[in-house]
Amino acid sequence: MKKVLVIGEILVEIMANEKDQSFLDAGDFSGPYVSGAPAIFIDQVAKFKVPCSILAAVGDDDFGKMCLKKLKEDGVDITNIKITADVSTGIAFVRYNSDGSRNFIFHLKNAACGTLRSEDLDTMSWNDIAVFHVMGSSIFNKEMFSIHHKAIKMIPDECLVSFDPNIRPEILKSDPKLKELILDLFSKTKILFVTEDELEFLTQKTSLKQSLDSCFTKGIHTVIVKRGKAGASVYTDSQCIDAQPISVEEVDPTGAGDTFAGAFIAGVIHQWSLETCLRRANYAGASAVTKRGPMEGTVLFDNVIHK
Ligand code: ATP
């Protein structure tokens, strides 16, 4: 079976225990939990028994060891994860508000995950990679920009690019170069994961139909629209399939989209039908929100195969 590749940050997440807890005062926190959008994504791919790898960096510290152990145990190929001696593993602090919003403090750019360089791609083999999954949120500095720029030029024609822009339109608007790269990535994409807002922003169209038509014209063959607790839909130029929402108690929404995308892409490698990919991804996304910790709700292959 061919592999899935992602490039980006691995970090640990420390969570405030109380809703509306402030970062300005001392308080109780839980964690560390292994996190980082690409790490959550690739962990779910591995748990669906698909060979996969992540190009990333962690520090030579206990947080880094914890991340490596978890990803390896779950089946991720960790040989492309650098261990940096001088900088520590990335950290995110998160707190939840009673209106459902979240606040983060990231230690990322100056942490191990900020040390990836485009030369790190040179030793990688692309031969066995069937899907290169790109996450917009991982393009957080100039180097991550260069790495993705170079990677997108290196990938063989037969490798599919799946893309989750996962970025707020206001950030894109504030950085024209980033917008350029995102649009370049968009033009190479075959499978797109978006919210309706992101789709509208990327295509500059105002109706869903017009946005989808614009994607298909550009060569994207599958568009997956994520709708949080309202479920998800998959569109091709000849099909529209909806996944009805699964009713769950939402304990921690972080990572649902990454888990969903990991499950869907694993299904593509397994050559499941689109309907099955969507149904199992919807199940994985719903499961993700039921557990405290961004990666704790990822789903095992054996638990989904009868869904
Ligand atoms: P994040 O950026 O937090 O990872 P996202 O906006 O990329 O999230 P969501 O739409 O929140 O992605 O979640 C992805 C999918 O997971 C949804 O389309 C749905 O299938 C499932 N899901 C998410 N939240 C819930 C929920 N509360 N109840 C049921 N299913 C959910």
GROMACS .gro file of N, CA and C and ligand atoms in nm, residues 102 164 166 195 225-229 231-232 245-246 248 250 253-258 260 281-282 285-286 289, ligand 1:
model
  112
  102ARG      N    1  -1.226   2.961   2.140
  102ARG     CA    2  -1.102   2.915   2.203
  102ARG      C    3  -0.995   3.022   2.194
  164ASP      N    4  -0.602   2.119   0.297
  164ASP     CA    5  -0.694   2.172   0.399
  164ASP      C    6  -0.644   2.311   0.436
  166ASN      N    7  -0.744   2.545   0.621
  166ASN     CA    8  -0.742   2.551   0.767
  166ASN      C    9  -0.684   2.683   0.819
  195THR      N   10  -1.433   2.456   0.494
  195THR     CA   11  -1.562   2.501   0.544
  195THR      C   12  -1.624   2.583   0.430
  225VAL      N   13  -1.689   1.937   0.227
  225VAL     CA   14  -1.726   2.053   0.307
  225VAL      C   15  -1.757   2.005   0.449
  226LYS      N   16  -1.680   2.062   0.546
  226LYS     CA   17  -1.697   2.025   0.688
  226LYS      C   18  -1.793   2.123   0.753
  227ARG      N   19  -1.884   2.067   0.833
  227ARG     CA   20  -1.985   2.155   0.893
  227ARG      C   21  -1.998   2.136   1.044
  228GLY      N   22  -1.890   2.100   1.111
  228GLY     CA   23  -1.893   2.084   1.256
  228GLY      C   24  -2.004   1.989   1.300
  229LYS      N   25  -2.082   2.033   1.397
  229LYS     CA   26  -2.184   1.942   1.450
  229LYS      C   27  -2.301   1.922   1.353
  231GLY      N   28  -2.248   1.797   1.055
  231GLY     CA   29  -2.207   1.689   0.963
  231GLY      C   30  -2.112   1.737   0.855
  232ALA      N   31  -2.121   1.677   0.738
  232ALA     CA   32  -2.028   1.710   0.628
  232ALA      C   33  -2.087   1.661   0.496
  245PRO      N   34  -2.534   1.458   1.071
  245PRO     CA   35  -2.457   1.474   1.194
  245PRO      C   36  -2.477   1.356   1.289
  246ILE      N   37  -2.372   1.324   1.363
  246ILE     CA   38  -2.382   1.220   1.466
  246ILE      C   39  -2.393   1.295   1.599
  248VAL      N   40  -2.332   1.368   1.955
  248VAL     CA   41  -2.235   1.331   2.060
  248VAL      C   42  -2.225   1.444   2.160
  250GLU      N   43  -2.005   1.711   2.307
  250GLU     CA   44  -1.880   1.775   2.268
  250GLU      C   45  -1.800   1.812   2.393
  253PRO      N   46  -1.352   2.032   2.112
  253PRO     CA   47  -1.363   2.033   1.965
  253PRO      C   48  -1.230   2.037   1.890
  254THR      N   49  -1.118   2.064   1.959
  254THR     CA   50  -0.990   2.078   1.888
  254THR      C   51  -0.952   1.947   1.819
  255GLY      N   52  -0.917   1.957   1.693
  255GLY     CA   53  -0.866   1.840   1.620
  255GLY      C   54  -0.971   1.765   1.540
  256ALA      N   55  -1.098   1.806   1.549
  256ALA     CA   56  -1.203   1.732   1.477
  256ALA      C   57  -1.177   1.732   1.326
  257GLY      N   58  -1.143   1.851   1.273
  257GLY     CA   59  -1.123   1.862   1.129
  257GLY      C   60  -1.003   1.781   1.081
  258ASP      N   61  -0.897   1.777   1.163
  258ASP     CA   62  -0.776   1.702   1.125
  258ASP      C   63  -0.802   1.552   1.131
  260PHE      N   64  -1.097   1.413   1.097
  260PHE     CA   65  -1.188   1.388   0.986
  260PHE      C   66  -1.109   1.370   0.856
  281ALA      N   67  -1.527   0.914   0.799
  281ALA     CA   68  -1.462   1.039   0.842
  281ALA      C   69  -1.556   1.117   0.935
  282ASN      N   70  -1.684   1.117   0.902
  282ASN     CA   71  -1.784   1.184   0.986
  282ASN      C   72  -1.786   1.119   1.125
  285GLY      N   73  -1.460   1.225   1.302
  285GLY     CA   74  -1.468   1.366   1.346
  285GLY      C   75  -1.556   1.380   1.470
  286ALA      N   76  -1.667   1.307   1.471
  286ALA     CA   77  -1.758   1.314   1.587
  286ALA      C   78  -1.691   1.251   1.709
  289VAL      N   79  -1.434   1.479   1.907
  289VAL     CA   80  -1.478   1.586   2.001
  289VAL      C   81  -1.525   1.530   2.135
  308ATP     P1   82  -1.089   2.211   1.376
  308ATP     O1   83  -1.022   2.328   1.305
  308ATP     O2   84  -1.131   2.243   1.517
  308ATP     O3   85  -1.012   2.083   1.368
  308ATP     P2   86  -1.275   2.212   1.147
  308ATP     O4   87  -1.352   2.340   1.140
  308ATP     O5   88  -1.165   2.190   1.051
  308ATP     O6   89  -1.229   2.185   1.300
  308ATP     P3   90  -1.520   2.069   1.192
  308ATP     O7   91  -1.621   2.103   1.089
  308ATP     O8   92  -1.534   2.129   1.327
  308ATP     O9   93  -1.375   2.089   1.130
  308ATP    O10   94  -1.519   1.911   1.214
  308ATP     C1   95  -1.492   1.820   1.109
  308ATP     C2   96  -1.599   1.714   1.103
  308ATP    O11   97  -1.604   1.641   1.228
  308ATP     C3   98  -1.741   1.769   1.084
  308ATP    O12   99  -1.768   1.798   0.947
  308ATP     C4  100  -1.823   1.653   1.138
  308ATP    O13  101  -1.824   1.547   1.046
  308ATP     C5  102  -1.740   1.610   1.260
  308ATP     N1  103  -1.774   1.688   1.381
  308ATP     C6  104  -1.711   1.797   1.431
  308ATP     N2  105  -1.772   1.844   1.542
  308ATP     C7  106  -1.876   1.761   1.566
  308ATP     C8  107  -1.979   1.755   1.667
  308ATP     N3  108  -1.985   1.844   1.767
  308ATP     N4  109  -2.071   1.658   1.659
  308ATP     C9  110  -2.069   1.566   1.558
  308ATP     N5  111  -1.974   1.566   1.460
  308ATP    C10  112  -1.879   1.662   1.463
   0.00000   0.00000   0.00000
